[in-house]
Coordinates of N, CA and C in Angstrom, one line a residue:
M1 N 2.3 -8.8 -1.2 CA 2.6 -8.0 0.0 C 1.7 -8.4 1.1
S2 N 2.3 -8.5 2.2 CA 1.4 -8.8 3.5 C 1.1 -7.4 4.1
N3 N 0.2 -7.5 5.0 CA -0.4 -6.3 5.6 C -0.7 -5.1 4.6
K4 N -1.4 -5.3 3.5 CA -1.7 -4.2 2.7 C -3.0 -3.6 3.2
K5 N -3.2 -2.3 2.8 CA -4.3 -1.5 3.1 C -4.9 -0.9 1.8
Q6 N -6.3 -1.1 1.6 CA -6.9 -0.5 0.5 C -7.0 1.0 0.7
V7 N -6.7 1.7 -0.2 CA -6.6 3.2 -0.1 C -7.4 4.1 -1.2
H8 N -7.7 3.4 -2.2 CA -8.3 4.0 -3.5 C -8.9 3.1 -4.4
V9 N -10.0 3.4 -4.9 CA -10.7 2.8 -6.1 C -11.1 3.8 -7.1
M10 N -10.9 3.4 -8.3 CA -11.0 4.3 -9.6 C -11.6 3.4 -10.7
R11 N -12.6 4.1 -11.4 CA -13.1 3.5 -12.6 C -12.5 4.2 -13.9
M12 N -12.3 3.7 -14.9 CA -12.0 4.3 -16.1 C -12.4 3.5 -17.3
P13 N -12.7 4.1 -18.5 CA -13.0 3.5 -19.7 C -11.9 2.7 -20.3
I14 N -12.2 1.8 -21.1 CA -11.2 1.1 -22.0 C -11.6 1.8 -23.2
R15 N -10.4 2.5 -23.7 CA -10.7 3.3 -25.0 C -10.2 2.4 -26.2
W16 N -10.8 2.8 -27.4 CA -10.4 2.1 -28.8 C -8.9 2.1 -28.9
G17 N -8.2 3.1 -28.6 CA -6.8 3.4 -28.7 C -6.1 2.5 -28.0
D18 N -6.6 1.9 -26.8 CA -5.8 1.2 -26.0 C -5.4 -0.3 -26.5
M19 N -6.1 -0.6 -27.5 CA -5.9 -1.8 -28.2 C -4.7 -1.8 -29.1
D20 N -4.3 -3.0 -29.3 CA -3.1 -3.1 -30.2 C -3.6 -4.0 -31.5
A21 N -2.6 -4.5 -32.4 CA -2.9 -5.3 -33.5 C -3.3 -6.7 -33.1
M22 N -3.1 -7.0 -31.9 CA -3.6 -8.4 -31.5 C -5.0 -8.3 -31.1
G23 N -5.6 -7.2 -31.1 CA -7.1 -7.1 -30.6 C -7.4 -7.0 -29.2
H24 N -6.4 -6.8 -28.5 CA -6.7 -6.6 -26.9 C -6.0 -5.5 -26.4
V25 N -6.2 -5.0 -25.3 CA -5.3 -3.8 -24.7 C -4.0 -4.2 -24.6
N26 N -3.1 -3.3 -25.1 CA -1.7 -3.5 -25.2 C -1.1 -3.6 -23.7
N27 N -0.2 -4.4 -23.6 CA 0.5 -4.5 -22.2 C 1.0 -3.3 -21.6
T28 N 1.5 -2.3 -22.3 CA 1.9 -1.1 -21.8 C 0.8 -0.3 -21.3
V29 N -0.5 -0.4 -21.8 CA -1.6 0.4 -21.3 C -1.8 0.0 -19.9
Y30 N -1.8 -1.2 -19.6 CA -2.0 -1.6 -18.2 C -1.2 -0.8 -17.1
F31 N 0.0 -0.4 -17.5 CA 0.9 0.4 -16.7 C 0.3 1.8 -16.6
R32 N -0.4 2.2 -17.7 CA -1.1 3.7 -17.7 C -2.2 3.6 -16.8
Y33 N -3.0 2.6 -16.8 CA -4.2 2.5 -16.0 C -3.7 2.5 -14.5
I34 N -2.6 1.7 -14.2 CA -2.0 1.7 -12.8 C -1.5 3.1 -12.5
E35 N -0.7 3.6 -13.4 CA -0.2 4.9 -13.1 C -1.4 6.0 -12.7
S36 N -2.4 6.1 -13.6 CA -3.6 6.9 -13.3 C -4.1 6.7 -12.0
A37 N -4.3 5.5 -11.6 CA -4.9 5.1 -10.1 C -3.9 5.6 -9.1
R38 N -2.6 5.4 -9.3 CA -1.6 5.7 -8.3 C -1.4 7.2 -8.1
I39 N -1.6 7.9 -9.3 CA -1.3 9.3 -9.2 C -2.7 10.0 -8.5
A40 N -3.8 9.5 -8.9 CA -5.1 10.0 -8.2 C -5.0 9.8 -6.8
W41 N -4.5 8.5 -6.3 CA -4.4 8.4 -4.9 C -3.4 9.3 -4.2
L42 N -2.1 9.5 -4.9 CA -1.1 10.4 -4.2 C -1.6 11.7 -4.3
E43 N -2.4 12.3 -5.1 CA -2.9 13.6 -5.2 C -3.9 13.8 -4.0
E44 N -4.7 12.7 -3.8 CA -5.7 12.7 -2.5 C -4.9 12.7 -1.3
A45 N -3.8 12.1 -1.3 CA -2.9 11.9 -0.1 C -2.1 13.1 0.2
G46 N -2.1 14.1 -0.9 CA -1.1 15.2 -0.6 C 0.3 15.0 -1.0
G47 N 0.5 14.1 -2.0 CA 1.9 13.7 -2.4 C 2.0 13.9 -4.0
T48 N 1.4 14.8 -4.4 CA 1.6 15.2 -5.9 C 2.9 15.1 -6.5
P49 N 3.4 14.4 -7.3 CA 4.7 14.2 -7.8 C 5.0 15.4 -8.8
D50 N 5.2 16.6 -8.2 CA 5.4 17.8 -9.2 C 6.7 18.6 -8.6
P51 N 7.7 18.2 -9.3 CA 9.1 18.8 -8.9 C 9.1 20.3 -9.2
G52 N 8.1 20.8 -10.0 CA 8.0 22.3 -10.2 C 7.5 23.1 -9.1
S53 N 6.7 22.6 -8.2 CA 6.0 23.2 -7.1 C 6.2 22.8 -5.8
V54 N 6.9 21.6 -5.6 CA 7.2 21.1 -4.3 C 8.8 20.6 -4.3
T55 N 9.2 20.7 -3.1 CA 10.7 20.1 -3.1 C 10.9 18.6 -2.9
E56 N 10.0 18.0 -2.2 CA 10.0 16.6 -2.1 C 8.7 15.9 -2.6
G57 N 8.9 14.6 -3.1 CA 7.8 13.8 -3.4 C 8.0 12.4 -3.9
P58 N 7.1 11.7 -4.4 CA 7.3 10.4 -4.8 C 7.9 10.1 -6.2
V59 N 8.8 9.0 -6.2 CA 9.1 8.7 -7.5 C 9.1 7.1 -7.5
I60 N 8.9 6.5 -8.8 CA 8.9 5.0 -8.8 C 10.3 4.5 -9.1
V61 N 10.7 3.5 -8.3 CA 12.1 2.9 -8.6 C 11.9 1.5 -9.2
S62 N 10.7 0.9 -9.1 CA 10.6 -0.4 -9.9 C 9.0 -0.5 -10.1
A63 N 8.7 -1.2 -11.2 CA 7.1 -1.4 -11.4 C 7.0 -2.9 -12.0
Q64 N 5.9 -3.6 -11.8 CA 5.7 -4.9 -12.4 C 4.2 -5.0 -12.8
C65 N 3.8 -6.0 -13.6 CA 2.3 -6.2 -13.8 C 2.5 -7.7 -14.3
S66 N 1.4 -8.4 -13.7 CA 1.0 -9.8 -14.1 C -0.3 -9.6 -15.0
F67 N -0.3 -10.1 -16.2 CA -1.3 -10.0 -17.1 C -2.2 -11.4 -17.0
I68 N -3.4 -11.3 -16.4 CA -4.1 -12.6 -16.1 C -5.1 -13.0 -17.1
K69 N -5.9 -11.9 -17.7 CA -6.8 -12.0 -18.7 C -6.8 -10.9 -19.6
Q70 N -7.2 -11.1 -20.9 CA -7.1 -9.9 -21.9 C -8.3 -9.0 -21.9
L71 N -8.0 -7.8 -21.7 CA -9.0 -6.7 -21.7 C -9.3 -6.4 -23.2
K72 N -10.6 -6.1 -23.5 CA -10.9 -5.7 -24.9 C -11.8 -4.5 -24.9
Y73 N -11.8 -3.5 -25.9 CA -12.8 -2.6 -26.1 C -14.1 -3.1 -26.5
P74 N -15.2 -2.7 -26.1 CA -15.4 -1.6 -25.1 C -15.5 -2.2 -23.7
G75 N -15.4 -1.4 -22.9 CA -15.6 -1.7 -21.4 C -15.1 -0.8 -20.4
E76 N -15.2 -1.1 -19.3 CA -14.8 -0.2 -18.1 C -14.1 -1.1 -17.1
I77 N -13.1 -0.5 -16.6 CA -12.3 -1.3 -15.6 C -12.3 -0.5 -14.1
E78 N -12.1 -1.2 -13.2 CA -11.9 -0.7 -11.9 C -10.6 -1.1 -11.3
V79 N -9.8 0.0 -10.8 CA -8.5 -0.3 -10.3 C -8.5 0.1 -8.9
T80 N -8.1 -1.0 -8.0 CA -8.2 -0.9 -6.5 C -6.7 -0.8 -6.3
T81 N -6.4 0.2 -5.3 CA -5.0 0.7 -4.9 C -4.9 0.1 -3.5
Y82 N -3.8 -0.5 -3.2 CA -3.5 -1.0 -1.9 C -1.9 -0.4 -1.5
V83 N -1.8 -0.2 -0.2 CA -0.4 0.3 0.0 C 0.2 -0.5 1.2
G84 N 1.4 -0.8 1.2 CA 2.1 -1.6 2.4 C 2.7 -0.8 3.3
P85 N 3.2 -1.3 4.4 CA 3.8 -0.5 5.5 C 5.0 0.2 4.9
P86 N 5.5 1.3 5.5 CA 6.5 2.2 4.9 C 7.8 1.6 5.6
G87 N 8.9 1.8 4.9 CA 10.2 1.9 5.4 C 10.5 3.3 5.7
R88 N 11.9 3.6 5.8 CA 12.3 5.0 6.1 C 11.7 5.9 5.0
S89 N 12.1 5.6 3.7 CA 11.9 6.5 2.7 C 11.0 5.8 1.5
S90 N 10.4 4.5 1.7 CA 9.7 4.0 0.7 C 8.6 3.1 1.1
F91 N 7.7 2.7 0.3 CA 6.6 1.9 0.4 C 6.2 1.3 -0.7
D92 N 5.6 0.1 -0.8 CA 5.0 -0.7 -1.9 C 3.5 -0.3 -2.1
V93 N 3.2 -0.1 -3.4 CA 1.8 0.1 -3.9 C 1.4 -1.1 -4.7
T94 N 0.3 -1.7 -4.7 CA -0.1 -2.7 -5.5 C -1.7 -2.3 -6.0
H95 N -1.8 -2.8 -7.2 CA -3.2 -2.5 -7.9 C -3.8 -3.8 -8.4
E96 N -5.2 -3.9 -8.3 CA -5.7 -5.0 -8.9 C -6.7 -4.3 -10.0
I97 N -6.7 -4.8 -11.3 CA -7.5 -4.3 -12.3 C -8.6 -5.4 -12.6
R98 N -9.9 -4.9 -12.5 CA -11.1 -5.7 -12.7 C -12.0 -5.2 -13.7
L99 N -12.6 -6.1 -14.5 CA -13.5 -5.5 -15.6 C -14.8 -5.4 -14.9
V100 N -15.5 -4.3 -15.2 CA -16.8 -4.0 -14.6 C -17.8 -4.6 -15.5
G101 N -18.7 -5.5 -15.0 CA -19.6 -6.1 -15.7 C -21.0 -5.4 -16.0
P102 N -21.9 -6.0 -16.8 CA -23.0 -5.3 -17.3 C -23.9 -4.9 -15.9
D103 N -23.7 -5.6 -14.8 CA -24.5 -5.2 -13.6 C -23.8 -4.1 -12.9
G104 N -22.8 -3.5 -13.3 CA -22.1 -2.5 -12.7 C -21.1 -2.8 -11.5
K105 N -20.9 -4.0 -11.4 CA -19.9 -4.6 -10.4 C -18.5 -5.0 -11.0
A106 N -17.6 -4.7 -10.2 CA -16.2 -5.2 -10.7 C -16.2 -6.7 -10.4
G107 N -15.6 -7.5 -11.5 CA -15.8 -8.8 -11.5 C -14.3 -9.4 -11.4
D108 N -14.0 -10.4 -12.4 CA -12.8 -11.2 -12.3 C -11.6 -10.2 -12.4
L109 N -10.4 -10.7 -11.8 CA -9.3 -10.0 -11.8 C -8.6 -10.3 -13.1
Y110 N -8.3 -9.2 -13.9 CA -7.7 -9.1 -15.2 C -6.1 -8.8 -15.1
A111 N -5.7 -8.1 -14.2 CA -4.3 -7.8 -13.9 C -4.0 -7.4 -12.6
Q112 N -2.8 -7.7 -12.1 CA -2.3 -7.2 -10.8 C -0.8 -6.7 -11.0
G113 N -0.7 -5.6 -10.5 CA 0.6 -5.0 -10.7 C 1.0 -4.0 -9.4
G114 N 2.1 -3.4 -9.5 CA 2.5 -2.6 -8.4 C 3.8 -2.0 -8.7
A115 N 4.2 -1.1 -7.7 CA 5.5 -0.3 -7.8 C 6.1 -0.1 -6.4
K116 N 7.3 0.2 -6.4 CA 8.1 0.8 -5.1 C 8.2 2.1 -5.4
V117 N 7.6 2.8 -4.3 CA 7.6 4.2 -4.2 C 8.6 4.8 -3.4
V118 N 9.5 5.6 -3.7 CA 10.5 6.2 -2.9 C 10.2 7.8 -2.8
W119 N 10.3 8.2 -1.5 CA 10.2 9.6 -1.4 C 11.5 10.3 -1.5
V120 N 11.6 11.4 -2.3 CA 13.0 12.0 -2.6 C 12.8 13.5 -2.5
N121 N 14.0 14.0 -2.3 CA 14.3 15.5 -2.6 C 14.6 15.6 -4.1
F122 N 13.8 16.3 -4.7 CA 13.9 16.4 -6.3 C 15.1 17.0 -6.8
A123 N 15.6 18.2 -6.0 CA 16.8 18.7 -6.4 C 18.1 18.0 -6.1
A124 N 18.2 17.3 -5.0 CA 19.3 16.5 -4.5 C 19.3 15.1 -5.1
E125 N 18.1 14.7 -5.6 CA 17.9 13.4 -6.1 C 18.4 12.4 -5.1
K126 N 18.0 12.6 -4.0 CA 18.2 11.6 -2.8 C 16.9 11.3 -2.1
S127 N 16.9 10.1 -1.6 CA 15.8 9.7 -0.7 C 15.7 10.5 0.5
V128 N 14.5 10.8 1.0 CA 14.2 11.4 2.2 C 13.0 10.6 2.9
P129 N 12.9 10.8 4.3 CA 11.8 10.0 5.0 C 10.5 10.4 4.4
V130 N 9.7 9.3 4.4 CA 8.1 9.5 4.0 C 7.6 10.5 4.9
P131 N 7.0 11.5 4.5 CA 6.2 12.5 5.3 C 5.2 11.9 6.3
D132 N 5.1 12.5 7.5 CA 4.3 12.0 8.5 C 2.9 11.8 8.0
A133 N 2.5 12.9 7.2 CA 1.1 12.9 6.7 C 0.7 11.6 5.9
V134 N 1.7 11.2 5.0 CA 1.6 10.0 4.1 C 1.6 8.9 4.9
R135 N 2.6 8.8 5.7 CA 3.0 7.7 6.7 C 1.7 7.3 7.5
A136 N 1.0 8.3 7.9 CA -0.2 8.0 8.7 C -1.3 7.3 7.9
M137 N -1.3 7.3 6.6 CA -2.3 6.6 5.7 C -1.7 5.2 5.4
L138 N -0.6 4.8 5.7 CA -0.1 3.6 5.5 C -0.3 2.5 6.7
P139 N -0.3 1.3 6.3 CA -0.4 0.3 7.5 C 0.7 0.2 8.4
A140 N 0.6 -0.1 9.6 CA 1.7 -0.3 10.5 C 2.4 -1.6 10.0
A141 N 3.7 -1.6 10.2 CA 4.6 -2.9 9.9 C 4.2 -4.0 10.8

């Protein structure tokens, strides 16, 4: 994604249960890490995806992840979230997952993923324009 803007950084532990029979973090868990970071940023941005309490909000219409290196327990990761310029009702979110080293710094890139976020009216199940408050946090096209 060109013209991306960093909006959030989050650290989380690698849990024993994140690993699979192959002895590394299961591929599906990377999507959970990304989801946790994306939701944390959306909550900070005022876009909590909660159809029970708001009429409009974000949904994911596509997601992807490139697995670069294997993560293993024990450890801590840092997930950095970036956003791209908005369209009428959508924008791209990308994430970088890095392993935190013994020095406390995020090191090598272990995975990179992202999603297309579309703002919708939950009851109508139709896209609506990205709210101005969220749009203001995104980079200009």
